[in-house]
Coordinates of C-alpha atoms in Angstrom, one line a residue:
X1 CA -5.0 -68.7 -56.8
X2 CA -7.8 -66.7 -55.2
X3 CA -8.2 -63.3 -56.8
X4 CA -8.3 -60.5 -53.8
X5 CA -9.8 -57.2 -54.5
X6 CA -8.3 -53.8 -54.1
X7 CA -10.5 -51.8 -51.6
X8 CA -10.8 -48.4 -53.1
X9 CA -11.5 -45.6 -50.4
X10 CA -14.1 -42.6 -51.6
X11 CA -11.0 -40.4 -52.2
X12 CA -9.5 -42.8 -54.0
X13 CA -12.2 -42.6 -56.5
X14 CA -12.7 -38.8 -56.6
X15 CA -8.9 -38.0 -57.0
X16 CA -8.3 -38.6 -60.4
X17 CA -11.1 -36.0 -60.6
X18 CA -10.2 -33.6 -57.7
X19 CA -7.9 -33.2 -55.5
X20 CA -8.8 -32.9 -51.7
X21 CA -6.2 -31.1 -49.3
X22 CA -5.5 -32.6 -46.0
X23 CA -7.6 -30.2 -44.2
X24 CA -10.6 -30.6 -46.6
X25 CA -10.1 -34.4 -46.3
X26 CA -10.6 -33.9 -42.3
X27 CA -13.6 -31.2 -42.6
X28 CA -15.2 -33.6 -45.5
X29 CA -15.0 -37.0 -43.0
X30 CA -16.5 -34.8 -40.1
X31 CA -20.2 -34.7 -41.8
X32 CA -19.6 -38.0 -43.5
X33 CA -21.0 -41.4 -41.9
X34 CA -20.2 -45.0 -42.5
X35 CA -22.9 -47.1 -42.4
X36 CA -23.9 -51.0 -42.6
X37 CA -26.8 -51.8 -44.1
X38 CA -28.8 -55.4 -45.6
X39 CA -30.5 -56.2 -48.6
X40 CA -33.7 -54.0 -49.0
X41 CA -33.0 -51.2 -47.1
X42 CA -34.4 -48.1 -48.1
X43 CA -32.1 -44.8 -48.3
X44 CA -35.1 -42.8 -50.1
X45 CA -38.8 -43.5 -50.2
X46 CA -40.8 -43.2 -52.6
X47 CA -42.5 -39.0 -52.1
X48 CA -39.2 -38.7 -49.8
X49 CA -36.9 -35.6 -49.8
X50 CA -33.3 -36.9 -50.6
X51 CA -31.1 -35.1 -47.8
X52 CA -27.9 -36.7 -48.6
X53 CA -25.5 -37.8 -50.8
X54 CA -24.3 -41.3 -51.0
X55 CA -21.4 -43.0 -51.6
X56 CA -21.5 -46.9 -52.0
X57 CA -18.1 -48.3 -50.9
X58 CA -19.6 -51.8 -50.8
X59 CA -22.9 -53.0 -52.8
X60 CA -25.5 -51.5 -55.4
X61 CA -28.4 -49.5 -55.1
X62 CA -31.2 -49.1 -57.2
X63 CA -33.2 -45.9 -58.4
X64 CA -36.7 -46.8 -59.2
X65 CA -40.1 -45.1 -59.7
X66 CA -43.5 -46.5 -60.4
X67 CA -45.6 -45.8 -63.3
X68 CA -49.0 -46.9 -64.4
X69 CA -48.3 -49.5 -61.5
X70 CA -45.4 -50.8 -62.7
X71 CA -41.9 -50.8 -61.4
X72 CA -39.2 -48.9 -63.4
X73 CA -35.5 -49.0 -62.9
X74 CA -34.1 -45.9 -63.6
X75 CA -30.4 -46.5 -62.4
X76 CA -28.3 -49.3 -60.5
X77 CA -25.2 -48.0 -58.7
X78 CA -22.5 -50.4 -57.9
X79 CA -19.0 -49.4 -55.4
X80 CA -17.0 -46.7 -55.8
X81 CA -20.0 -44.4 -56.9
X82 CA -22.6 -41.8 -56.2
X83 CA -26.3 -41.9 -55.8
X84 CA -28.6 -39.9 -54.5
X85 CA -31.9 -37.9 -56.0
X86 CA -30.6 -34.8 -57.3
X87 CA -33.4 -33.0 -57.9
X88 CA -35.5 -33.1 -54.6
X89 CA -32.0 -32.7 -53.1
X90 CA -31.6 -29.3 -54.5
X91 CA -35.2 -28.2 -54.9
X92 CA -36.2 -30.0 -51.2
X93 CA -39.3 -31.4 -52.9
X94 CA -40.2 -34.7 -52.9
X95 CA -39.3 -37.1 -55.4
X96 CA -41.3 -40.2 -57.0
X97 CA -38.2 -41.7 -57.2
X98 CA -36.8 -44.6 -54.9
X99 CA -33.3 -45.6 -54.0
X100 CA -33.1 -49.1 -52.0
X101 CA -30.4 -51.6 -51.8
X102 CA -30.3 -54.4 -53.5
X103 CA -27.2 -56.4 -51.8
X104 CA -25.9 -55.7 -48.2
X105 CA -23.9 -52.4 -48.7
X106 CA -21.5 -49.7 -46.8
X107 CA -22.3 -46.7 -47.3
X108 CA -21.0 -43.1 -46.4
X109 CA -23.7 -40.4 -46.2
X110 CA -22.8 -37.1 -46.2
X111 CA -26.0 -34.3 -45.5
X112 CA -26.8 -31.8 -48.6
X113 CA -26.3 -29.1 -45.8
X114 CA -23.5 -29.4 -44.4
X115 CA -22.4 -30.1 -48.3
X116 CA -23.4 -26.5 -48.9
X117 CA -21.7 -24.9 -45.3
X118 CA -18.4 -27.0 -46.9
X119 CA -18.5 -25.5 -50.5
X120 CA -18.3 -21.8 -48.9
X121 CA -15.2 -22.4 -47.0
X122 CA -13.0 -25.3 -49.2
X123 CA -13.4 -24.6 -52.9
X124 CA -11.8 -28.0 -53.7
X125 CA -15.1 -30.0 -51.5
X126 CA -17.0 -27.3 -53.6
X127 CA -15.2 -29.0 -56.9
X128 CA -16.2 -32.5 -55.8
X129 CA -19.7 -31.5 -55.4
X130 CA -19.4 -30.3 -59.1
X131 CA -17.8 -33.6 -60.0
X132 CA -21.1 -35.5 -58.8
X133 CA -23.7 -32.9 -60.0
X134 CA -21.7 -33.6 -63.6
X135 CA -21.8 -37.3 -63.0
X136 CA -25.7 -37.6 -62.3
X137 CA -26.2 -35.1 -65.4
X138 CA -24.2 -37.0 -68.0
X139 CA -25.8 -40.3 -66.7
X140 CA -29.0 -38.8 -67.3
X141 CA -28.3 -37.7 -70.3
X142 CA -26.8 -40.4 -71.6
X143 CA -29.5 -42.9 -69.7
X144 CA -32.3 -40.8 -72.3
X145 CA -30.2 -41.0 -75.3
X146 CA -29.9 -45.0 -75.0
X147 CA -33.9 -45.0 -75.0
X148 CA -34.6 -42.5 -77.4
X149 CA -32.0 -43.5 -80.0
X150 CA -30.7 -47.2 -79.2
X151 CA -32.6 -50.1 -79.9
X152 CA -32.8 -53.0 -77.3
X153 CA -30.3 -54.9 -78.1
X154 CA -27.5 -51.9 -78.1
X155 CA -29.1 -50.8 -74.5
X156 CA -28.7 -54.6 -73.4
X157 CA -24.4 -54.8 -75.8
X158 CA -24.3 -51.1 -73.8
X159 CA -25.1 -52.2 -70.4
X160 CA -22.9 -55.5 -70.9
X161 CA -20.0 -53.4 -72.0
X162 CA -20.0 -50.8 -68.9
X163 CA -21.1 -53.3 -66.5
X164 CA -21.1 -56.8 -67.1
X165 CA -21.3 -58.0 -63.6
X166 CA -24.8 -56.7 -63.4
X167 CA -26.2 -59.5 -64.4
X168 CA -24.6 -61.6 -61.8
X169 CA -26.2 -59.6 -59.2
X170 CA -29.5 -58.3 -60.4
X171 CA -32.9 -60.1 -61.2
X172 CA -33.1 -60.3 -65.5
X173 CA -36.5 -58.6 -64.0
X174 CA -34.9 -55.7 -62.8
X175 CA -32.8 -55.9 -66.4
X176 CA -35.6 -55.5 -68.3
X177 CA -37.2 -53.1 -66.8
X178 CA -33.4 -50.9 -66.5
X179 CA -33.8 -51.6 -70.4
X180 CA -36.9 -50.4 -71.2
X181 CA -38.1 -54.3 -72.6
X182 CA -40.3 -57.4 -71.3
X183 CA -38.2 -60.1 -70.0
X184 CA -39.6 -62.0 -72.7
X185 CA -37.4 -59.5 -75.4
X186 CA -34.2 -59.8 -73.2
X187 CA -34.9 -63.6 -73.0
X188 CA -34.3 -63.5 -77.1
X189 CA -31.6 -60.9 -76.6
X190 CA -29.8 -63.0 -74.8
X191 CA -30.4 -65.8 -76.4
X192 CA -29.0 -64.0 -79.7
X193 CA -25.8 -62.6 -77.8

């Protein structure tokens, strides 16, 4: 028997968090678009000003930046979640950080603007834009207490446990580097789990 997945709609996802009234539903969807995109498609460049948030309905992202000429994963994001660059979305600076697609994806973009005109007039939008600030902030938070405090092979048993799929769909590469370890480490990490 094949096994058929549940399409989850964006206010699926947020209502467990907040609830959106009818008429903030219809205002919300007026500045939000759906989009089709393929592999590699970039939502932010590198020195780019995010201007939106995202919401991946289908597909994973990747947040990356480039140090000392190398490539580092900051953050993957898979469906039924937010990305964006929070702080050059609220500062309107540009960012060294990169967000590109790493699978075809759908994705609903909605413009930090008309975010901001929407909070004034429905407080529960204003709620959901809360709900995502707090999101990216306990990511980050929690993404600098797994490198500061974990040791590789709790960041790799952590990242297995929260998403296991990612390693279906992700280069070990692009592991390793998420991880903060040569491929040559998570090649004995793995070899150990």
């Amino acid at each position: 028997m094949l096994k058929t997945e549940k399409k989850v709609s964006f206010f699926d996802t947020i209502s467990p968090f907040v609830k959106i009234s009818p008429k903030s539903r219809s205002a919300l969807l007026s500045v939000m678009q759906k989009d089709h995109y393929p592999k590699g498609h970039v939502l932010v460049p590198l020195g780019g000003i995010c201007r939106h948030v995202y919401y991946i309905e289908k597909g994973l992202s990747r947040t990356f930046y480039i140090k000392d000429g190398k490539d580092i994963t900051e953050k993957f994001c898979t469906e039924n979640s937010f990305t964006c660059s929070m702080p050059a979305s609220i500062t309107n600076v540009p960012d060294n950080r990169q967000i590109e697609l790493l699978e075809p994806s759908i994705i609903w973009s909605m413009p930090y603007t008309e975010l901001e005109k929407l909070y004034d007039d429905y407080h529960d939008i204003e709620r959901m834009g809360r709900f995502v600030v707090t999101n990216e902030l306990v990511h980050m938070h929690q993404r600098l207490s797994d490198l500061q405090f974990r040791s590789a092979e709790e960041r790799y048993n952590n990242l297995l446990q929260k998403n296991p799929d990612l390693l279906q769909r992700v280069s070990l590469g692009l592991i390793s580097s998420y991880l903060g370890i040569t491929q040559e480490t998570l090649s004995r990490i793995r070899s150990r789990v």
